[in-house]
Tab-separated table of C-alpha atoms in Angstrom:
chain	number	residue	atom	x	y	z
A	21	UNK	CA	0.000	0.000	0.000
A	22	UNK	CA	2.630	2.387	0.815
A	23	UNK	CA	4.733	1.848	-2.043
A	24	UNK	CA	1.821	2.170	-4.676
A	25	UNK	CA	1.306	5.704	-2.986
A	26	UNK	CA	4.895	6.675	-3.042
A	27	UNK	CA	4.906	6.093	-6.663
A	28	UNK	CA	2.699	9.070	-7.130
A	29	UNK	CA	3.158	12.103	-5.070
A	30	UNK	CA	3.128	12.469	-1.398
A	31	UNK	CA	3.161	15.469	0.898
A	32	UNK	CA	3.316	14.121	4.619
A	33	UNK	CA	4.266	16.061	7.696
A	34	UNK	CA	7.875	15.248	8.614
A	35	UNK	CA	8.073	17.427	12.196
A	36	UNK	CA	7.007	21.077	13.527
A	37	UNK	CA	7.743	23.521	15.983
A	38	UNK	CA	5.854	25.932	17.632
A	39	UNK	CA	5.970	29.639	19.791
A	40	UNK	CA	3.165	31.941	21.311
A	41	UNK	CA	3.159	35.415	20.108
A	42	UNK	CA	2.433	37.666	22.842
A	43	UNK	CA	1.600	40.515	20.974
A	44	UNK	CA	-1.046	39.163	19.400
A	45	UNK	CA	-2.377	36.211	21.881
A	46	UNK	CA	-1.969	33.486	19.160
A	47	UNK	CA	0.286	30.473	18.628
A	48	UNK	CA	2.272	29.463	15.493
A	49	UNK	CA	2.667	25.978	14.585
A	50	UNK	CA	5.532	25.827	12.005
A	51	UNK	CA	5.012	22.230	10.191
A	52	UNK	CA	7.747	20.602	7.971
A	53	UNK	CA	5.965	18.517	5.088
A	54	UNK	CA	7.975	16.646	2.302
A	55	UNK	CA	7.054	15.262	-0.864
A	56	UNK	CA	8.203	11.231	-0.203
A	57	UNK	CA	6.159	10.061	-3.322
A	58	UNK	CA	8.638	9.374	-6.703
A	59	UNK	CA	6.660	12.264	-8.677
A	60	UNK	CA	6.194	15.959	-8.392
A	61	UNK	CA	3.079	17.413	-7.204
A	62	UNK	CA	1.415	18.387	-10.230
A	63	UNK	CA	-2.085	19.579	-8.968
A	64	UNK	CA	-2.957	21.277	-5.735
A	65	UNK	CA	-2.711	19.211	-2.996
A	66	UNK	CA	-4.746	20.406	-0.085
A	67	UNK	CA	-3.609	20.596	3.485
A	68	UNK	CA	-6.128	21.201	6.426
A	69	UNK	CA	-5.323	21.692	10.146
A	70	UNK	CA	-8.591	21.280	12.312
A	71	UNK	CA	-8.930	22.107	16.548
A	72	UNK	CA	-10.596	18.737	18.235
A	73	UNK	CA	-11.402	21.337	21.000
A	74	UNK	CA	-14.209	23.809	20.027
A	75	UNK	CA	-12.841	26.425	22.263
A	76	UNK	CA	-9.885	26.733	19.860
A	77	UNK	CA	-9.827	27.836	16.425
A	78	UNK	CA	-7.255	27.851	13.505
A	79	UNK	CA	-7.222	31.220	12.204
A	80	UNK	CA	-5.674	30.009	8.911
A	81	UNK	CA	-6.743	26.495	8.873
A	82	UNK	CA	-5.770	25.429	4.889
A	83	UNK	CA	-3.558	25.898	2.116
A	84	UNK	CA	-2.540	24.462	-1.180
A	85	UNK	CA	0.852	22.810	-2.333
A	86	UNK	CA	1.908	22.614	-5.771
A	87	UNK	CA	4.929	22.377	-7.638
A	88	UNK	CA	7.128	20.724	-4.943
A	89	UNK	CA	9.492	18.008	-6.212
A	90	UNK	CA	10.861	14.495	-5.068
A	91	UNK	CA	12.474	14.702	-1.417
A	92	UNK	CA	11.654	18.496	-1.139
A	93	UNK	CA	10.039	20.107	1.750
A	94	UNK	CA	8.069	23.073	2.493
A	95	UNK	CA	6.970	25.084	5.929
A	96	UNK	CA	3.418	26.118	6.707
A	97	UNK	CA	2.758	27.789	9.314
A	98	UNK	CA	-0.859	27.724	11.169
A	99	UNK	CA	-2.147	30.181	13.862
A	100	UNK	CA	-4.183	28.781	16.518
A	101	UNK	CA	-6.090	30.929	18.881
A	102	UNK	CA	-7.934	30.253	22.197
A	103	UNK	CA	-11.588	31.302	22.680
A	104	UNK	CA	-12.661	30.464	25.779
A	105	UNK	CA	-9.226	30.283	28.092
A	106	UNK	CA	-8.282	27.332	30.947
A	107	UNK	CA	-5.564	25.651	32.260
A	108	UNK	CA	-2.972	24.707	30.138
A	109	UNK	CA	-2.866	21.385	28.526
A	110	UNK	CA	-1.711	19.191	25.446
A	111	UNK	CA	-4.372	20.170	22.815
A	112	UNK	CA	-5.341	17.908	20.013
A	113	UNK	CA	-5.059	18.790	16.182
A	114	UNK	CA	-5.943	16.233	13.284
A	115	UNK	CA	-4.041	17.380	10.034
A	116	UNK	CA	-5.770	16.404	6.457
A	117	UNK	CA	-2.969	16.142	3.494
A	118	UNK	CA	-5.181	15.202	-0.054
A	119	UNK	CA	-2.532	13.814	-1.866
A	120	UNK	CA	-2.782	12.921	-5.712
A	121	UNK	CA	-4.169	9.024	-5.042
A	122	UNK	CA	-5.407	9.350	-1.329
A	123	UNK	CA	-6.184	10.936	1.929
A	124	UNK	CA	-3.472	11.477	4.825
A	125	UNK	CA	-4.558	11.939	8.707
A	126	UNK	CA	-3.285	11.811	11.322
A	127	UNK	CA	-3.552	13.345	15.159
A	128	UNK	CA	-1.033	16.168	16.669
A	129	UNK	CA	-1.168	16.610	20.459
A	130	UNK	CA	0.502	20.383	20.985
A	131	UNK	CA	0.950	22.646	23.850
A	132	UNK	CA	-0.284	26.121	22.429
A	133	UNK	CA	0.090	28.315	25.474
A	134	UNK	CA	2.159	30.625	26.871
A	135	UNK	CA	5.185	29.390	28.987
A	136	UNK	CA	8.290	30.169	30.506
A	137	UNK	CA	11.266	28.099	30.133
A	138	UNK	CA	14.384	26.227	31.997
A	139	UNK	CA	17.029	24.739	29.731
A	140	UNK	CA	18.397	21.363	31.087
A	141	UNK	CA	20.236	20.620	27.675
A	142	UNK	CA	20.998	23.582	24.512
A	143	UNK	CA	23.475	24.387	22.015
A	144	UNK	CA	25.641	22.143	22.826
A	145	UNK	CA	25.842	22.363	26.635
A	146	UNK	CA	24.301	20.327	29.337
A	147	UNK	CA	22.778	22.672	32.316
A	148	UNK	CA	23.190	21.980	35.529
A	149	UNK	CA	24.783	18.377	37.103
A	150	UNK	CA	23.856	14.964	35.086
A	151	UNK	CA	25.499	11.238	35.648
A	152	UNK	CA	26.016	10.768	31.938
A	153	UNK	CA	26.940	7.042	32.240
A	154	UNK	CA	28.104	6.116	28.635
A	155	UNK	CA	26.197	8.890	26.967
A	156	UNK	CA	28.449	12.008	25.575
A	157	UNK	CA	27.832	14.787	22.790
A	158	UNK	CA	28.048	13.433	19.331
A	159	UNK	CA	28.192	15.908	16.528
A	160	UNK	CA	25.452	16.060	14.020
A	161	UNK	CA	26.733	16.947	10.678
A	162	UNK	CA	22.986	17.920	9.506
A	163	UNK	CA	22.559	20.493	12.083
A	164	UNK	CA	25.976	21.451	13.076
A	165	UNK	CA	25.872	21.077	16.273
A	166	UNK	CA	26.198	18.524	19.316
A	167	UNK	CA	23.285	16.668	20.316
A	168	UNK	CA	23.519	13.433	23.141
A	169	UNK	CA	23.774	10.141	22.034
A	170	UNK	CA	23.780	7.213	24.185
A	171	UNK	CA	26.135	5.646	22.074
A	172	UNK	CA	28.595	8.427	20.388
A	173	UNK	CA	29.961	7.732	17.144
A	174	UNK	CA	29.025	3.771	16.994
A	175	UNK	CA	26.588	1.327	18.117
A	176	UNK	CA	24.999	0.841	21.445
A	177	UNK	CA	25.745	-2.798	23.016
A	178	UNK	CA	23.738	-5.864	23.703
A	179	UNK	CA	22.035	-6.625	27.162
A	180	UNK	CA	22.754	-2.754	28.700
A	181	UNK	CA	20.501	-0.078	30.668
A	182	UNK	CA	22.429	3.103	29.920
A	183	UNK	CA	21.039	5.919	31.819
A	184	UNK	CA	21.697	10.239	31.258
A	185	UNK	CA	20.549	10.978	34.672
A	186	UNK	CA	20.151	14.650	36.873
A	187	UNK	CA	22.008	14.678	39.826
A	188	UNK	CA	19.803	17.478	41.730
A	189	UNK	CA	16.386	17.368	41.690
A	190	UNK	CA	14.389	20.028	40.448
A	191	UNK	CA	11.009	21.576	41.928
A	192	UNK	CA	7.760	21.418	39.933
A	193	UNK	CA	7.167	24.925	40.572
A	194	UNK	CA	3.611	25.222	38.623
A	195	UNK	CA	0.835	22.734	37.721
A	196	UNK	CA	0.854	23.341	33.985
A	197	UNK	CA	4.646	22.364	33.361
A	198	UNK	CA	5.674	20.035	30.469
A	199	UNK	CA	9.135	18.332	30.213
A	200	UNK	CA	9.978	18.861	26.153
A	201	UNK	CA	13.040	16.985	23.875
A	202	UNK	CA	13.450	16.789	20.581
A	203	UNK	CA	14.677	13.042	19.612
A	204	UNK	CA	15.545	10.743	16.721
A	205	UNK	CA	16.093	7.480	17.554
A	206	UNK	CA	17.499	3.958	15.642
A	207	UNK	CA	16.449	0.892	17.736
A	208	UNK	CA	15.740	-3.063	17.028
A	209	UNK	CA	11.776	-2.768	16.880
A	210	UNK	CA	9.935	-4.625	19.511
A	211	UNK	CA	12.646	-5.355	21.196
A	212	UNK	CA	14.711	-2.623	22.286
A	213	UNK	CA	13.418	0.896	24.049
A	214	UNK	CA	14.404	4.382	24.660
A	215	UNK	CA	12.284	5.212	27.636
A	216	UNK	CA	11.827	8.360	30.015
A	217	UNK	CA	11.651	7.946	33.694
A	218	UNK	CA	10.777	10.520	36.793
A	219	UNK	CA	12.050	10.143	40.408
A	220	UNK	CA	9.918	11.885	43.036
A	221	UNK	CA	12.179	9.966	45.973
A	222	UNK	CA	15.732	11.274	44.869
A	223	UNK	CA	16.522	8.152	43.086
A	224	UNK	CA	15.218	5.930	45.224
A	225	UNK	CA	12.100	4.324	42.568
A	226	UNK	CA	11.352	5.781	38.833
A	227	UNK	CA	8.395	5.859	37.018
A	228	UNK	CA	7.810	5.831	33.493
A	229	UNK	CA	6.909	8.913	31.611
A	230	UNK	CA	5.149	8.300	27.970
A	231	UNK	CA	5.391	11.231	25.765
A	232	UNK	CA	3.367	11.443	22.280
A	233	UNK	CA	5.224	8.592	20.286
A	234	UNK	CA	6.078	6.384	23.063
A	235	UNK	CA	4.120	2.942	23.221
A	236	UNK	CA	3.607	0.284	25.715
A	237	UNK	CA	5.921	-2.867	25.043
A	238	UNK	CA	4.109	-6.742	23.835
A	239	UNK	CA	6.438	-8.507	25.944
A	240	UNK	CA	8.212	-10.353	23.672
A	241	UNK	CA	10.439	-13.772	24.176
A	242	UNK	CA	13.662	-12.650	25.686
A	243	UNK	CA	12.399	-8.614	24.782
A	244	UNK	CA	13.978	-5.901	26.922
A	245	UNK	CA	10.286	-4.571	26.174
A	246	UNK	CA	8.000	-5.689	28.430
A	247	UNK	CA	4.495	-5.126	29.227
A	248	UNK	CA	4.166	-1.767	31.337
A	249	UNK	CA	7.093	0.151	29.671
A	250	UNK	CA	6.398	2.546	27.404
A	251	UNK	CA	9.263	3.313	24.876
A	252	UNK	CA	10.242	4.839	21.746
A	253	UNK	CA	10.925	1.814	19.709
A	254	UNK	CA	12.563	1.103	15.654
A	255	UNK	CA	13.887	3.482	13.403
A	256	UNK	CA	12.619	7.320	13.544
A	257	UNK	CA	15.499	9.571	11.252
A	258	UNK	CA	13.826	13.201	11.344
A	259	UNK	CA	14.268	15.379	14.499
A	260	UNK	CA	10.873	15.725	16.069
A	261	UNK	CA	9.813	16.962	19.679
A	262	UNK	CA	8.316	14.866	22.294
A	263	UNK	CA	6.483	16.355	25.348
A	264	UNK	CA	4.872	14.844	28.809
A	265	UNK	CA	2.558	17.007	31.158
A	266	UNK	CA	4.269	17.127	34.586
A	267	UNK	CA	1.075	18.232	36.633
A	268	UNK	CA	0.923	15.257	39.031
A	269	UNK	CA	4.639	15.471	40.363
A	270	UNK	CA	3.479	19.639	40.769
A	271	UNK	CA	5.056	20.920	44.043
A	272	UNK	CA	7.864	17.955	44.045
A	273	UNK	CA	11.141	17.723	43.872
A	274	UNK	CA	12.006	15.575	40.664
A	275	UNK	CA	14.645	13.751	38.836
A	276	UNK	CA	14.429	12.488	35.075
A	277	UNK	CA	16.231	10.267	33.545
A	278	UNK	CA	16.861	8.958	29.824
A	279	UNK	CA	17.874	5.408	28.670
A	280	UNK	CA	18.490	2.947	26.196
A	281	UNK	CA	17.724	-0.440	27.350
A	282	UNK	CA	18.821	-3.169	24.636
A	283	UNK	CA	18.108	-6.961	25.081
A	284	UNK	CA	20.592	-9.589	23.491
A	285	UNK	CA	20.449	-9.510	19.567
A	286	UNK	CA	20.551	-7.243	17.596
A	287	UNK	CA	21.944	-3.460	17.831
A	288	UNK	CA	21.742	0.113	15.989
A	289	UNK	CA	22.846	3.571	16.141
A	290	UNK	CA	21.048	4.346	19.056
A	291	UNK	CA	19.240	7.533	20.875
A	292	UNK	CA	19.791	11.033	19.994
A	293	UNK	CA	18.593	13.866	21.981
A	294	UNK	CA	18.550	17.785	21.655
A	295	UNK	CA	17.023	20.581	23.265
A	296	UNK	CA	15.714	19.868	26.633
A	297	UNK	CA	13.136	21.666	28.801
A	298	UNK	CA	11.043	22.347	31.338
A	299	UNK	CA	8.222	24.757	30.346
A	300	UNK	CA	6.513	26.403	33.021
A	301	UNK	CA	3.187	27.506	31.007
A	302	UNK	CA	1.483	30.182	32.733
A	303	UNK	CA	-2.320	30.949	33.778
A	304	UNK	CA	-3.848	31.372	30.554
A	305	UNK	CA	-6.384	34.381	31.617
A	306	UNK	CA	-3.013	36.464	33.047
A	307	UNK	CA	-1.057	38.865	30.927
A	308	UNK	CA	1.813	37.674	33.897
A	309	UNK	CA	3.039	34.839	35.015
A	310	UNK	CA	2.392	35.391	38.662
A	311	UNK	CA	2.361	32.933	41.822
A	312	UNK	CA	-0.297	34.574	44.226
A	313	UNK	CA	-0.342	34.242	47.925
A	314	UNK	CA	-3.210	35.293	50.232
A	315	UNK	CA	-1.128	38.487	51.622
A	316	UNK	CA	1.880	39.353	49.096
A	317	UNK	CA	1.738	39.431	45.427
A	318	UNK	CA	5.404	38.377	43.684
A	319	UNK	CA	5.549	38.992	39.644
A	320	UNK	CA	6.662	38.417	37.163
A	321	UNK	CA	7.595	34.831	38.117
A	322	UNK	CA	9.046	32.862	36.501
A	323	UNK	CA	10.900	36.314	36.117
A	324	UNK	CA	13.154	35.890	32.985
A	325	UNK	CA	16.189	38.085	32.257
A	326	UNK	CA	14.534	40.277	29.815
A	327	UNK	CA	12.446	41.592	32.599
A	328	UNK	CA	13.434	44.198	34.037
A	329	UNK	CA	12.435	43.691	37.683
A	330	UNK	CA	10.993	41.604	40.214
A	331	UNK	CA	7.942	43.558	41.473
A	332	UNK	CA	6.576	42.628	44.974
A	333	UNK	CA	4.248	43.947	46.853
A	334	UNK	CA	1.684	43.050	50.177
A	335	UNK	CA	-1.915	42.739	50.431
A	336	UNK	CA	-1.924	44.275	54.103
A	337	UNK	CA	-1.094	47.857	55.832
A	338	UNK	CA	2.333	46.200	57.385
A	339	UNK	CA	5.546	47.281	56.066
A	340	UNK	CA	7.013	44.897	53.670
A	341	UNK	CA	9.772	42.358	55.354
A	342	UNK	CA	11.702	40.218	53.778
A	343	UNK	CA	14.965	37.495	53.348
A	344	UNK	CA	15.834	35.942	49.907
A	345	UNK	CA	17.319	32.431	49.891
A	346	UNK	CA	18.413	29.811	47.185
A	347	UNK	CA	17.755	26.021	47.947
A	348	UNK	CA	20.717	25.463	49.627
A	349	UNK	CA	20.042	27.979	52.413
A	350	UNK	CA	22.059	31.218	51.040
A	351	UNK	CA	20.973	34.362	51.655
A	352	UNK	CA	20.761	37.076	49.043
A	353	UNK	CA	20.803	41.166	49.595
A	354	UNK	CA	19.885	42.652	46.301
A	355	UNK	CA	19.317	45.771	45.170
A	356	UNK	CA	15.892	47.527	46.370
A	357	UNK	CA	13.549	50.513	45.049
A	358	UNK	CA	10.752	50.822	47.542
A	359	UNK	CA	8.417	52.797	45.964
A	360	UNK	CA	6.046	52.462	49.438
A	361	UNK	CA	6.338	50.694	52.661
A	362	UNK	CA	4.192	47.758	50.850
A	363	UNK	CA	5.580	48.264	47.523
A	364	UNK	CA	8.743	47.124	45.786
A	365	UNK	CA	11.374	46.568	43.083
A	366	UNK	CA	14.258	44.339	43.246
A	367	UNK	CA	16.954	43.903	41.106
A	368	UNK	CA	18.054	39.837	40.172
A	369	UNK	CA	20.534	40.300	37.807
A	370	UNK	CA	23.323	39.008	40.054
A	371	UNK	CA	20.826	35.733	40.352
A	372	UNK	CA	21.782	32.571	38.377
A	373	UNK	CA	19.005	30.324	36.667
A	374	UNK	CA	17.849	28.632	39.371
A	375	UNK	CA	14.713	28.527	41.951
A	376	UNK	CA	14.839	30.645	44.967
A	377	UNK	CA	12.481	31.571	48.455
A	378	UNK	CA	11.346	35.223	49.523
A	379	UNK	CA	10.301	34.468	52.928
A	380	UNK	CA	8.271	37.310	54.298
A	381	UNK	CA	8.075	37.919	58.006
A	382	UNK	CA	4.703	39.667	59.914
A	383	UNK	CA	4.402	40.150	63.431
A	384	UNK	CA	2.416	36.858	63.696
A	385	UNK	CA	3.110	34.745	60.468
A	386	UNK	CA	5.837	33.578	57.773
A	387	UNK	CA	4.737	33.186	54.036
A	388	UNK	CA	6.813	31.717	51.854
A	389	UNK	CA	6.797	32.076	48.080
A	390	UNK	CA	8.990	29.765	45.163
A	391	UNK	CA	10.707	31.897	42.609
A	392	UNK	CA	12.398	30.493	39.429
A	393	UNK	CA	14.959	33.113	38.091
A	394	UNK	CA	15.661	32.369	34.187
A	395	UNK	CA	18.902	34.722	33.736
């Protein structure tokens, strides 16, 4: 079947990326498709990107492709708008390609809101501490530039669990954040799996994480995947991003790790990873990303280095009293503009990327409130 459609042409969607647009409250979903088919598309071939959530529209929802040759591509990019706003979540898409000879679908589940983000892996450079067991940079000669590989330049071996693991845990600071990746991977099918894990006990048990393209394992004779693990599995060659809401570990401290887990036959190139984050999406009806408290009011937070300041202020007639502290107990003094006895500016440039406490002190109470400083 698919080699009688590949004789004709054949637009399919090879991987997209996506970013909000503040100014204008919208999304843009930036889809790769490439003509696979042997023959140049000769007619219009019609592509349609439909919302499976009525709340959320596609302001330009088709488009027509001609012209494009064997083994070329071409970018389209859609703009997706909420109606009716909520928490954020993985929204679903189903994208229509009319090709020459037949009908394409298939399903996209996107994030389309807006976020702030911590970089755990990026151009090159892995952020923070990580156990990289046998994993190291490899450079990609498509890209040009270094992306992990479980197995640099060569093969990964028989009967092995080889983990890329964080050392420190990180806190999951907001309900609507999503740990994102983009991958290729080259594995034995049904037998071999590149899996995600979390760690809410420091290390001590992992559970698995399943992002979009990850499926459960058949438990095979002798197969390293077994029922219960979910995996990326066989032969994927294009770069494409994988995401996994982390609402229920929300308020945790957290580890992740990656790995390649191989059984005894056969072996390929392995797991390749780029471009890891956290994304901290924000409240959805808020022009701010701001973590509330009944008496004090901290924002923007996350605050990012292109702000400006970190604006606090308290709900009450007391005077404003405060310490600053990173996880490990430090103390900060930063630079302050009180505009009022209940109204503030500080200045965090001297902050690294990291998450931090402003613990304020009343006459009867302590509040505390989490801060994560992207500098």
């Amino acid at each position: 079947y698919n080699f009688l459609n590949n004789t004709y042409s054949n637009l399919i969607p090879q991987d997209y990326e996506g970013h909000y647009d503040f100014d204008y409250n919208e999304f843009n979903l930036i889809i790769k498709f490439e003509n696979i088919g042997l023959k140049t598309i000769d007619r219009d071939c019609i592509i349609t990107l439909e919302s499976l959530n009525k709340d959320i529209i596609v302001l330009n929802p088709s488009r027509n492709i001609n012209g494009l040759k064997n083994s070329e591509s071409k970018y389209e990019n859609f703009k997706i708008k909420r109606l009716k706003y909520n928490n954020a979540k993985a929204e679903k898409f189903r994208i229509t390609i009319q090709n020459e000879k037949y009908e394409y679908q298939d399903i996209l589940s996107i994030f389309i809101d807006k976020y702030d983000s911590l970089s755990l892996f990026d151009d090159g450079q892995l952020k923070g501490e990580w156990n990289l067991g046998t994993w190291g940079l490899e450079f990609d000669d498509e890209l040009h530039e270094f992306v992990l590989s479980d197995s640099p330049k060569g093969l990964y071996k028989n009967k092995n669990e080889n983990y890329l693991q964080m050392v420190k845990p990180i806190n999951i600071v907001s309900k609507n954040a999503v740990l994102e990746f983009k991958t290729k991977w080259m594995t034995e099918a049904n037998r071999d799996a590149c899996v995600l894990q979390i760690s809410a006990d420091n290390g001590i048990s992992w559970n698995y994480l399943r992002t979009q393209r990850m499926i459960e394992g058949d438990g095979a004779d002798k197969s390293i995947f077994i029922k219960g693990l979910y995996g990326l599995h066989g032969t994927f060659k294009d770069w494409v991003i994988q995401s996994v809401s982390l609402e229920e570990y929300y308020g945790q401290n957290v580890l992740f790790r990656f790995g390649l887990l191989s059984d005894g036959s056969k072996n390929f190139d392995g797991w390749f990873i780029k471009n890891i984050n956290i994304k901290f999406y924000q409240n959805v009806n808020s022009t701010e990303s701001v973590f509330e408290s009944e008496k004090f009011l901290v924002y923007p937070n996350p605050f990012h280095s292109e702000n400006e300041y970190l604006k606090i202020e308290t709900k009450t007639c007391e005077e404003l009293n405060y310490r600053i502290y990173n996880s490990t107990g430090n103390e900060y003094l930063l630079p302050e503009y009180r505009e009022t006895n209940r109204k503030i500016r500080l200045d965090l440039k001297m902050l690294n990327t990291g998450f931090y406490f402003i613990v304020f002190y009343s006459k009867d109470s302590v509040s505390i409130i989490k801060l994560l400083v992207l500098n």
